[in-house]
Every structure is written in structure tokens, then in C-alpha cells.
Amino acid sequence: MADDYLVRIGRLIRDARQHRGWTQSQLAEALNTSQSAVNRIERGNQNISLEMIARIGEALDSEIVSLGYAGPMHLRVVGGRRLSGAIDVKTSKNACVALLCASLLNKGRTVLRRVARIEEVYRLLEVLNSIGVRTRWINDGTDLEIVPPAELDMEAIDAEAAVRTRSIIMFLGPLLHRMERFRLPYAGGCDLGTRTIEPHMIALRRFGLDVAATEGHYHAVVDRTVRPDRPIVLTERGDTVTENALLAAARHDGVTVIRNASSNYMVQDLCFFLEALGVRVEGIGTTTLTVHGMPVI
């Protein structure tokens, strides 16, 4: 169930939008997002940052939430006391999107616990649903069940949702094991600048994947005769580059060594997920990963 404060904020946004006479589609266009995302925000079914609240307020010319205090403020802090207790921490968005992409490796049912209900996740779910993957929220909406079809329908991919997320680039690793050729819309979501797909391709070419970027799509072709017979040295110690290499190595029938890998928490979470699928990963938390892949998961 959505937190009460999200519901209250959603109602404030809905009222401000209606006061201005805008539809959800008009607000979505002003925010450069989707109408479904605005609908989720207004229903309190999506986490929302202070930055997004400020953007919505600016678009609607309405102060949704007032932050700060105009007058002088004096604080006296008395420290030197031992603290104790426990809190529930939020789950990681970055780890979650990697696991959503990794679910394409599994031919069976995947259940992810405590999934962050944020726009990036919803966009990826829209893409997965469009190519035939069945997803549903379970256990009061805290967990996510994912069931892939026998064959993915890449021709039916929701291009509008795909171009709104840069995470779509992490489909390359899993898809190269499922299809001989496929295409993906350009990865979007933010201005990537010099962060092109080349660091990804340096790793994925070692698994036989060749990609040409033309006409708004990545056109991918897989050569099954190419195998990573020596260690892969990543040219960029990035999280998504490391994750893509891991996703490709997971179903490679053999041992893959990945050097200059990111050791960040989201990469470690992906490694733990792969181990839950039966893939053995050595060196978790270090910059050298050794993956003992499985051709069928």
C-alpha cells in the first residue's frame, strides 16, 4: 500500500493540475515524462523526489510543498549520547533495474522482494510487458513476480517507454543468449554525453555481439562462434558496463574473467542474484570477477 504522505502529495498535485485546467497528458508533456507516470504520482503509487515536486510546482505555477523557514533559526545540539535502535532503509533503484534486466536470463519465474516503485522501474516494466513478459505486483505491492514467454516479441517493443530509460542498454547482455539478431531503441533517460555504448561493446563483442547504431535503433547480430577465451578488461569501470558483462557471462558455457569491474553495491546485488540462479561468481566486491556461466537457467 502507498504511504499516506505520497497519497497526500498526489492529491495536492492533482488539485493544482485541475485548478490550472490541465490534463495529465499536458502535465506529463511539461515534465517530459509519460501520462501513466503522472497518474501513478497523483494516486500516490510512486515515490517522488523533492526535485520532481519542485518541477511539478514550477510547471503548474503552484507551490506544492514549502521548504525552509524565512526567519532566523537557532539550533542547540546536545551530543555525547550513545544511540541505539533500528530503521528500515529504502531499497536501491540502481540495483533493482539491473535485476529486472537480469530476469531475462531466467526461463522460469522470478520474484524480486521489496522493489522500489519509481518511474525508472515502471518504464522498464512497460518495456518488458510489451515484449511478452508477464509481471504483477504481489504481497500487497511490495514484491514483483516476473514470468518470461518462451519467445520474446522484440518487434512489439514499446519504443516510447524504452527511449525514456538508459537502463534499456542492459538488455543487450541477456538478449544475446536468446536471439540471433534483434534491435533496441536508443537508450535515453538522460543526456549521456560522452558515455556512449562503446564501453559496453568492447565487453560484449567478446561474446559475439555486434551492434550498429542507425535510424534511432541499435541493430544487434550475434555470432555464436565467438567466445571470450581470455580475460575481458573493461575500458570503463562503470556500473552498467560491468553489469552488462556479467549478464553476458552468466549464460556463457564456460568461465569468464572480468577485470577493472565496478565493485559498487548494485553490481554486488546482481552477483548475488546470479548466484541465486546457480551461476557461480568469484571476487564479489572486488575489481576482478570470475563467472562460471550456465547455458540454461
XYZ file of N, CA and C in Angstrom, residues 46-241:
588
model
N 3.723 6.042 -6.489
C 5.099 6.157 -6.957
C 5.883 7.077 -6.039
N 7.090 6.641 -5.671
C 7.966 7.516 -4.895
C 8.299 8.752 -5.715
N 8.437 9.880 -5.048
C 8.678 11.136 -5.753
C 9.705 11.946 -4.983
N 10.680 12.483 -5.697
C 11.754 13.241 -5.065
C 11.346 14.699 -4.882
N 12.077 15.398 -4.013
C 11.830 16.827 -3.823
C 12.076 17.591 -5.116
N 13.054 17.135 -5.886
C 13.334 17.793 -7.164
C 12.138 17.688 -8.103
N 11.525 16.498 -8.166
C 10.360 16.329 -9.029
C 9.181 17.152 -8.535
N 8.988 17.218 -7.211
C 7.913 18.047 -6.659
C 8.119 19.503 -7.053
N 9.375 19.963 -6.979
C 9.677 21.345 -7.358
C 9.403 21.576 -8.840
N 9.754 20.597 -9.690
C 9.500 20.725 -11.130
C 8.011 20.780 -11.423
N 7.240 19.944 -10.718
C 5.789 19.950 -10.910
C 5.206 21.285 -10.475
N 5.671 21.782 -9.319
C 5.189 23.068 -8.839
C 5.489 24.185 -9.806
N 6.684 24.162 -10.407
C 7.056 25.191 -11.378
C 6.199 25.089 -12.631
N 5.959 23.844 -13.092
C 5.148 23.648 -14.296
C 3.714 24.116 -14.093
N 3.182 23.886 -12.887
C 1.791 24.251 -12.593
C 1.669 25.648 -12.000
N 2.823 26.321 -11.820
C 2.843 27.649 -11.202
C 2.135 27.613 -9.854
N 2.460 26.576 -9.075
C 1.826 26.385 -7.773
C 2.839 25.778 -6.816
N 2.987 26.357 -5.636
C 3.921 25.840 -4.648
C 3.295 24.621 -3.971
N 3.725 23.432 -4.399
C 3.154 22.197 -3.869
C 3.555 22.001 -2.416
N 4.849 22.131 -2.151
C 5.377 21.961 -0.805
C 6.312 23.113 -0.503
N 6.153 23.717 0.651
C 7.023 24.818 1.061
C 8.121 24.268 1.956
N 9.371 24.512 1.555
C 10.509 24.019 2.303
C 11.283 25.180 2.903
N 11.817 24.975 4.087
C 12.650 26.005 4.699
C 11.850 26.943 5.570
N 12.567 27.901 6.174
C 11.953 28.848 7.099
C 12.541 30.217 6.808
N 11.675 31.200 6.577
C 12.134 32.515 6.126
C 12.892 33.277 7.203
N 12.520 33.113 8.463
C 13.144 33.875 9.538
C 14.403 33.222 10.064
N 15.067 33.871 11.032
C 16.279 33.283 11.621
C 15.945 32.027 12.415
N 16.858 31.081 12.392
C 16.646 29.829 13.112
C 17.904 29.507 13.919
N 17.721 29.158 15.180
C 18.848 28.838 16.049
C 18.657 27.423 16.584
N 19.688 26.633 16.493
C 19.618 25.253 16.952
C 20.680 25.014 18.017
N 20.324 24.302 19.046
C 21.293 23.881 20.058
C 21.314 22.355 20.056
N 22.464 21.792 19.768
C 22.612 20.342 19.683
C 23.394 19.853 20.892
N 22.809 18.964 21.658
C 23.465 18.377 22.823
C 23.835 16.939 22.469
N 25.125 16.673 22.309
C 25.573 15.353 21.879
C 26.149 14.539 23.013
N 27.025 13.616 22.660
C 27.676 12.784 23.658
C 26.819 11.677 24.212
N 25.761 11.303 23.467
C 24.872 10.243 23.949
C 24.965 9.044 23.009
N 24.976 7.868 23.589
C 25.004 6.646 22.783
C 23.620 6.414 22.168
N 23.591 6.184 20.877
C 22.341 5.954 20.167
C 22.133 4.460 19.949
N 20.891 4.051 19.919
C 20.562 2.655 19.639
C 19.203 2.598 18.972
N 18.927 1.488 18.325
C 17.640 1.327 17.660
C 17.819 0.756 16.270
N 16.755 0.748 15.509
C 16.782 0.176 14.165
C 15.867 0.978 13.256
N 16.221 1.037 11.987
C 15.388 1.693 10.990
C 15.284 0.786 9.774
N 14.227 0.971 8.993
C 14.088 0.282 7.717
C 14.644 1.190 6.631
N 15.658 0.724 5.904
C 16.254 1.538 4.853
C 15.507 1.297 3.544
N 15.560 2.285 2.664
C 14.937 2.161 1.355
C 15.752 1.207 0.483
N 15.068 0.522 -0.422
C 15.773 -0.358 -1.343
C 16.390 0.463 -2.468
N 17.341 -0.122 -3.164
C 18.118 0.591 -4.176
C 17.456 0.527 -5.542
N 17.270 1.696 -6.153
C 16.745 1.753 -7.515
C 17.744 1.171 -8.497
N 19.016 1.534 -8.350
C 20.029 1.085 -9.299
C 20.187 -0.430 -9.294
N 20.115 -1.030 -8.113
C 20.190 -2.490 -8.051
C 18.945 -3.111 -8.662
N 17.805 -2.497 -8.430
C 16.535 -3.055 -8.894
C 16.465 -3.119 -10.418
N 16.870 -2.046 -11.108
C 16.764 -2.044 -12.565
C 17.692 -3.097 -13.173
N 18.846 -3.324 -12.555
C 19.747 -4.371 -13.052
C 19.110 -5.748 -12.905
N 18.418 -5.973 -11.787
C 17.776 -7.273 -11.568
C 16.595 -7.470 -12.513
N 15.894 -6.397 -12.848
C 14.812 -6.504 -13.828
C 15.360 -6.967 -15.175
N 16.484 -6.385 -15.593
C 17.111 -6.807 -16.844
C 17.620 -8.241 -16.731
N 18.177 -8.581 -15.569
C 18.720 -9.927 -15.359
C 17.634 -10.988 -15.358
N 16.395 -10.610 -15.075
C 15.308 -11.600 -15.065
C 15.112 -12.231 -16.439
N 15.600 -11.552 -17.500
C 15.500 -12.114 -18.847
C 16.406 -13.329 -19.028
N 17.384 -13.498 -18.138
C 18.245 -14.683 -18.198
C 17.505 -15.938 -17.768
N 16.527 -15.765 -16.890
C 15.831 -16.884 -16.266
C 14.638 -17.305 -17.111
N 14.622 -18.545 -17.553
C 13.482 -19.034 -18.325
C 12.285 -19.335 -17.438
N 12.510 -19.380 -16.129
C 11.433 -19.643 -15.189
C 10.943 -18.377 -14.514
N 10.246 -18.563 -13.404
C 9.620 -17.463 -12.663
C 10.634 -16.801 -11.734
N 10.638 -15.474 -11.729
C 11.495 -14.697 -10.835
C 10.620 -13.857 -9.914
N 10.957 -13.813 -8.632
C 10.273 -12.930 -7.681
C 11.325 -12.030 -7.036
N 11.143 -10.726 -7.168
C 12.035 -9.742 -6.549
C 11.326 -9.144 -5.342
N 12.000 -9.116 -4.206
C 11.412 -8.627 -2.960
C 11.687 -7.137 -2.770
N 10.714 -6.431 -2.235
C 10.834 -5.018 -1.857
C 11.357 -4.175 -3.024
N 10.649 -4.232 -4.123
C 11.044 -3.493 -5.323
C 10.693 -2.015 -5.165
N 11.630 -1.147 -5.512
C 11.391 0.302 -5.453
C 10.382 0.691 -6.528
N 9.261 1.295 -6.112
C 8.210 1.669 -7.065
C 8.466 3.094 -7.537
N 9.380 3.217 -8.484
C 9.771 4.515 -9.022
C 9.608 4.487 -10.535
N 9.735 5.652 -11.148
C 9.424 5.764 -12.572
C 10.334 4.901 -13.434
N 11.624 4.835 -13.111
C 12.548 4.023 -13.904
C 12.113 2.560 -13.910
N 11.628 2.077 -12.776
C 11.148 0.700 -12.689
C 9.894 0.523 -13.539
N 8.958 1.466 -13.449
C 7.726 1.360 -14.235
C 8.013 1.395 -15.734
N 8.975 2.215 -16.133
C 9.321 2.265 -17.557
C 9.853 0.922 -18.041
N 10.735 0.319 -17.248
C 11.263 -0.990 -17.632
C 10.171 -2.050 -17.665
N 9.231 -1.971 -16.733
C 8.117 -2.923 -16.732
C 7.265 -2.763 -17.984
N 7.060 -1.517 -18.419
C 6.306 -1.285 -19.649
C 7.015 -1.921 -20.842
N 8.339 -1.807 -20.872
C 9.108 -2.422 -21.955
C 9.006 -3.946 -21.883
N 9.200 -4.508 -20.693
C 9.126 -5.961 -20.533
C 7.750 -6.493 -20.920
N 6.700 -5.814 -20.478
C 5.337 -6.245 -20.814
C 5.109 -6.224 -22.322
N 5.662 -5.224 -22.996
C 5.423 -5.073 -24.433
C 6.050 -6.202 -25.251
N 7.113 -6.824 -24.735
C 7.764 -7.906 -25.490
C 7.309 -9.287 -25.023
N 6.269 -9.309 -24.189
C 5.648 -10.578 -23.818
C 5.923 -11.078 -22.422
N 6.699 -10.336 -21.626
C 6.996 -10.755 -20.255
C 5.814 -10.411 -19.356
N 5.339 -11.376 -18.572
C 4.237 -11.134 -17.643
C 4.801 -10.680 -16.300
N 4.290 -9.574 -15.798
C 4.719 -9.072 -14.487
C 3.488 -8.723 -13.662
N 3.585 -8.917 -12.358
C 2.496 -8.498 -11.475
C 3.047 -8.255 -10.076
N 2.441 -7.267 -9.423
C 2.806 -6.943 -8.045
C 2.094 -7.907 -7.112
N 2.824 -8.445 -6.147
C 2.253 -9.390 -5.195
C 2.611 -8.965 -3.773
N 2.002 -9.634 -2.804
C 2.280 -9.363 -1.379
C 2.072 -7.889 -1.039
N 0.849 -7.412 -1.312
C 0.471 -6.024 -1.027
C 1.315 -5.023 -1.800
N 1.786 -5.421 -2.967
C 2.502 -4.485 -3.823
C 3.938 -4.241 -3.457
N 4.513 -5.055 -2.577
C 5.917 -4.859 -2.201
C 6.864 -5.709 -3.042
N 6.369 -6.828 -3.566
C 7.208 -7.742 -4.337
C 6.715 -7.804 -5.781
N 7.601 -8.242 -6.668
C 7.284 -8.274 -8.095
C 7.561 -9.662 -8.659
N 6.554 -10.223 -9.338
C 6.690 -11.522 -9.998
C 6.918 -11.300 -11.491
N 7.898 -12.011 -12.054
C 8.267 -11.849 -13.460
C 8.295 -13.220 -14.118
N 7.527 -13.382 -15.200
C 7.481 -14.660 -15.926
C 7.681 -14.374 -17.410
N 8.798 -14.810 -17.997
C 9.047 -14.541 -19.413
C 8.318 -15.540 -20.306
N 8.064 -15.171 -21.558
C 7.471 -16.116 -22.503
C 8.547 -17.034 -23.074
N 8.122 -18.040 -23.809
C 9.092 -18.925 -24.456
C 9.898 -18.159 -25.499
N 9.238 -17.240 -26.198
C 9.898 -16.414 -27.207
C 9.533 -14.952 -26.974
N 10.533 -14.092 -26.959
C 10.295 -12.660 -26.794
C 9.889 -12.042 -28.127
N 8.921 -11.129 -28.090
C 8.452 -10.445 -29.296
C 9.092 -9.062 -29.357
N 10.318 -8.995 -29.870
C 11.046 -7.725 -29.891
C 10.457 -6.728 -30.880
N 9.699 -7.209 -31.865
C 9.081 -6.291 -32.825
C 7.982 -5.462 -32.176
N 7.444 -5.953 -31.056
C 6.346 -5.244 -30.382
C 6.843 -4.344 -29.264
N 8.148 -4.127 -29.147
C 8.701 -3.371 -28.025
C 8.121 -1.960 -27.951
N 7.823 -1.518 -26.747
C 7.291 -0.177 -26.505
C 8.447 0.814 -26.624
N 8.612 1.373 -27.823
C 9.753 2.261 -28.076
C 9.673 3.531 -27.250
N 8.457 4.035 -27.029
C 8.302 5.275 -26.262
C 8.813 5.100 -24.836
N 8.493 3.961 -24.220
C 8.984 3.703 -22.867
C 10.481 3.419 -22.875
N 10.945 2.720 -23.908
C 12.356 2.328 -23.967
C 13.282 3.532 -24.065
N 12.911 4.517 -24.882
C 13.806 5.664 -25.069
C 13.829 6.568 -23.850
N 12.921 6.358 -22.911
C 12.882 7.175 -21.700
C 13.756 6.602 -20.582
N 14.417 5.488 -20.839
C 15.267 4.900 -19.803
C 16.599 4.469 -20.392
N 17.682 4.879 -19.757
C 19.002 4.445 -20.217
C 19.272 3.001 -19.820
N 18.469 2.453 -18.905
C 18.684 1.075 -18.444
C 18.435 0.056 -19.543
N 17.764 0.466 -20.631
C 17.475 -0.463 -21.721
C 18.764 -1.032 -22.309
N 19.879 -0.327 -22.130
C 21.157 -0.805 -22.653
C 21.546 -2.131 -22.010
N 21.034 -2.399 -20.795
C 21.365 -3.651 -20.113
C 20.529 -4.830 -20.602
N 19.697 -4.616 -21.628
C 19.029 -5.738 -22.292
C 19.999 -6.480 -23.212
N 21.076 -5.802 -23.634
C 21.990 -6.408 -24.603
C 22.586 -7.714 -24.080
N 23.060 -7.706 -22.829
C 23.691 -8.892 -22.254
C 22.796 -10.114 -22.229
N 21.560 -9.999 -21.705
C 20.671 -11.169 -21.690
C 20.170 -11.570 -23.075
N 19.858 -10.582 -23.933
C 19.236 -10.901 -25.216
C 20.181 -11.625 -26.164
N 21.489 -11.408 -26.028
C 22.408 -12.069 -26.958
C 22.376 -13.589 -26.799
N 21.852 -14.070 -25.664
C 21.732 -15.518 -25.460
C 20.376 -16.054 -25.931
N 19.436 -15.162 -26.190
C 18.082 -15.603 -26.539
C 17.780 -15.460 -28.021
N 18.508 -14.584 -28.731
C 18.158 -14.281 -30.110
C 19.419 -14.160 -30.959
N 19.286 -14.515 -32.242
C 20.408 -14.381 -33.175
C 20.580 -12.929 -33.620
N 19.479 -12.228 -33.712
C 19.514 -10.818 -34.089
C 18.309 -10.116 -33.479
N 18.477 -8.854 -33.149
C 17.384 -8.070 -32.563
C 17.749 -6.597 -32.654
N 16.797 -5.742 -32.322
C 17.091 -4.312 -32.284
C 16.440 -3.691 -31.062
N 17.086 -2.654 -30.562
C 16.599 -1.916 -29.401
C 16.575 -0.434 -29.730
N 15.583 0.312 -29.228
C 15.618 1.772 -29.374
C 16.815 2.343 -28.631
N 17.259 3.515 -29.065
C 18.384 4.165 -28.390
C 18.098 4.320 -26.906
N 19.105 4.089 -26.089
C 18.971 4.292 -24.645
C 18.842 5.779 -24.367
N 17.839 6.140 -23.566
C 17.614 7.548 -23.245
C 17.640 7.774 -21.758
N 16.676 8.556 -21.252
C 16.575 8.786 -19.823
C 17.331 9.993 -19.359
N 18.480 10.288 -19.958
C 19.245 11.477 -19.589
C 20.259 11.735 -20.684
N 20.924 12.878 -20.610
C 21.948 13.228 -21.576
C 23.200 12.428 -21.255
N 23.500 11.426 -22.074
C 24.627 10.552 -21.791
C 25.970 11.206 -22.088
N 25.962 12.270 -22.924
C 27.213 12.935 -23.236
C 28.192 11.958 -23.870
N 29.407 11.880 -23.311
C 30.433 11.002 -23.873
C 30.255 9.555 -23.446
N 29.247 9.297 -22.600
C 29.022 7.929 -22.142
C 28.262 7.159 -23.215
N 28.959 6.770 -24.286
C 28.344 6.058 -25.394
C 28.254 4.579 -25.058
N 27.789 3.798 -26.044
C 27.693 2.353 -25.827
C 29.018 1.657 -26.083
N 30.042 2.370 -26.527
C 31.303 1.712 -26.881
C 31.926 0.928 -25.728
N 31.962 1.445 -24.488
C 32.499 0.616 -23.395
C 31.743 -0.697 -23.220
N 30.424 -0.660 -23.462
C 29.630 -1.891 -23.391
C 30.044 -2.851 -24.510
N 30.220 -2.282 -25.718
C 30.504 -3.127 -26.867
C 31.882 -3.774 -26.785
N 32.853 -3.073 -26.188
C 34.184 -3.661 -26.025
C 34.090 -4.964 -25.233
N 33.195 -4.993 -24.250
C 32.991 -6.216 -23.463
C 32.125 -7.225 -24.201
N 31.031 -6.769 -24.810
C 30.059 -7.698 -25.387
C 30.508 -8.295 -26.714
N 31.406 -7.619 -27.424
C 31.934 -8.213 -28.660
C 32.653 -9.526 -28.377
N 33.177 -9.657 -27.179
C 33.889 -10.883 -26.815
C 32.938 -12.079 -26.712
N 31.626 -11.787 -26.666
C 30.612 -12.847 -26.645
C 29.937 -12.985 -28.010
N 30.482 -12.312 -29.035
C 29.948 -12.436 -30.384
C 28.893 -11.424 -30.753
N 28.664 -10.410 -29.912
C 27.627 -9.418 -30.202
C 28.214 -8.267 -31.006
N 27.586 -7.965 -32.125
C 27.971 -6.808 -32.940
C 26.764 -5.893 -33.062
N 26.956 -4.610 -32.811
C 25.851 -3.655 -32.801
C 26.167 -2.491 -33.726
N 25.197 -2.153 -34.582
C 25.282 -0.956 -35.415
C 24.179 -0.009 -34.977
N 24.528 1.247 -34.734
C 23.554 2.250 -34.292
C 23.102 3.066 -35.492
N 21.864 2.826 -35.946
C 21.325 3.539 -37.102
C 19.843 3.798 -36.905
N 19.366 4.913 -37.440
C 17.936 5.228 -37.505
C 17.233 5.094 -36.167
N 17.895 5.546 -35.102
C 17.255 5.542 -33.793
C 17.220 4.205 -33.095
N 17.917 3.209 -33.638
C 17.913 1.875 -33.036
C 19.327 1.305 -32.981
N 19.530 0.397 -32.030
C 20.716 -0.450 -32.018
C 20.344 -1.744 -32.736
N 21.011 -2.036 -33.832
C 20.773 -3.282 -34.564
C 21.841 -4.287 -34.151
N 21.429 -5.360 -33.513
C 22.364 -6.322 -32.925
C 22.337 -7.647 -33.674
N 23.523 -8.205 -33.905
C 23.680 -9.520 -34.532
C 24.659 -10.321 -33.683
N 24.351 -11.599 -33.458
C 25.169 -12.445 -32.586
C 25.868 -13.524 -33.407
N 27.188 -13.631 -33.235
C 27.989 -14.687 -33.859
C 28.309 -15.725 -32.782
N 27.678 -16.889 -32.850
C 27.819 -17.912 -31.815
C 29.213 -18.553 -31.788
N 30.006 -18.329 -32.825
C 31.332 -18.948 -32.846
C 32.356 -18.167 -32.026
N 32.015 -16.937 -31.628
C 32.949 -16.100 -30.872
C 32.781 -16.377 -29.384
N 33.903 -16.618 -28.694
C 33.866 -16.921 -27.265
C 34.974 -16.138 -26.556
N 34.731 -15.709 -25.312
C 35.753 -14.967 -24.555
C 36.828 -15.906 -24.010
N 37.860 -16.168 -24.824
C 38.873 -17.157 -24.441
C 39.981 -16.572 -23.577
N 39.930 -15.269 -23.290
C 40.904 -14.647 -22.392
C 40.180 -13.590 -21.566
N 40.786 -13.100 -20.483
C 40.096 -12.136 -19.613
C 39.612 -10.899 -20.364
N 38.448 -10.412 -19.960
C 37.882 -9.183 -20.514
C 38.291 -8.024 -19.614
N 38.969 -7.044 -20.188
C 39.380 -5.863 -19.431
C 38.463 -4.711 -19.826
N 37.641 -4.265 -18.895
C 36.711 -3.176 -19.178
C 37.478 -1.866 -19.316
N 37.123 -1.072 -20.317
C 37.779 0.224 -20.519
C 37.169 1.306 -19.644
N 36.035 1.011 -19.044
C 35.370 1.959 -18.149
C 34.879 1.185 -16.932
N 35.280 1.624 -15.743
C 34.844 0.928 -14.526
C 33.468 1.447 -14.123
N 32.515 1.268 -15.018
C 31.160 1.740 -14.765
C 30.278 0.621 -14.257
N 29.199 1.010 -13.578
C 28.288 0.011 -13.019
C 27.544 -0.738 -14.118
N 26.932 0.008 -15.059
C 26.131 -0.660 -16.090
C 27.005 -1.450 -17.054
N 28.223 -0.970 -17.321
C 29.139 -1.726 -18.182
C 29.487 -3.060 -17.521
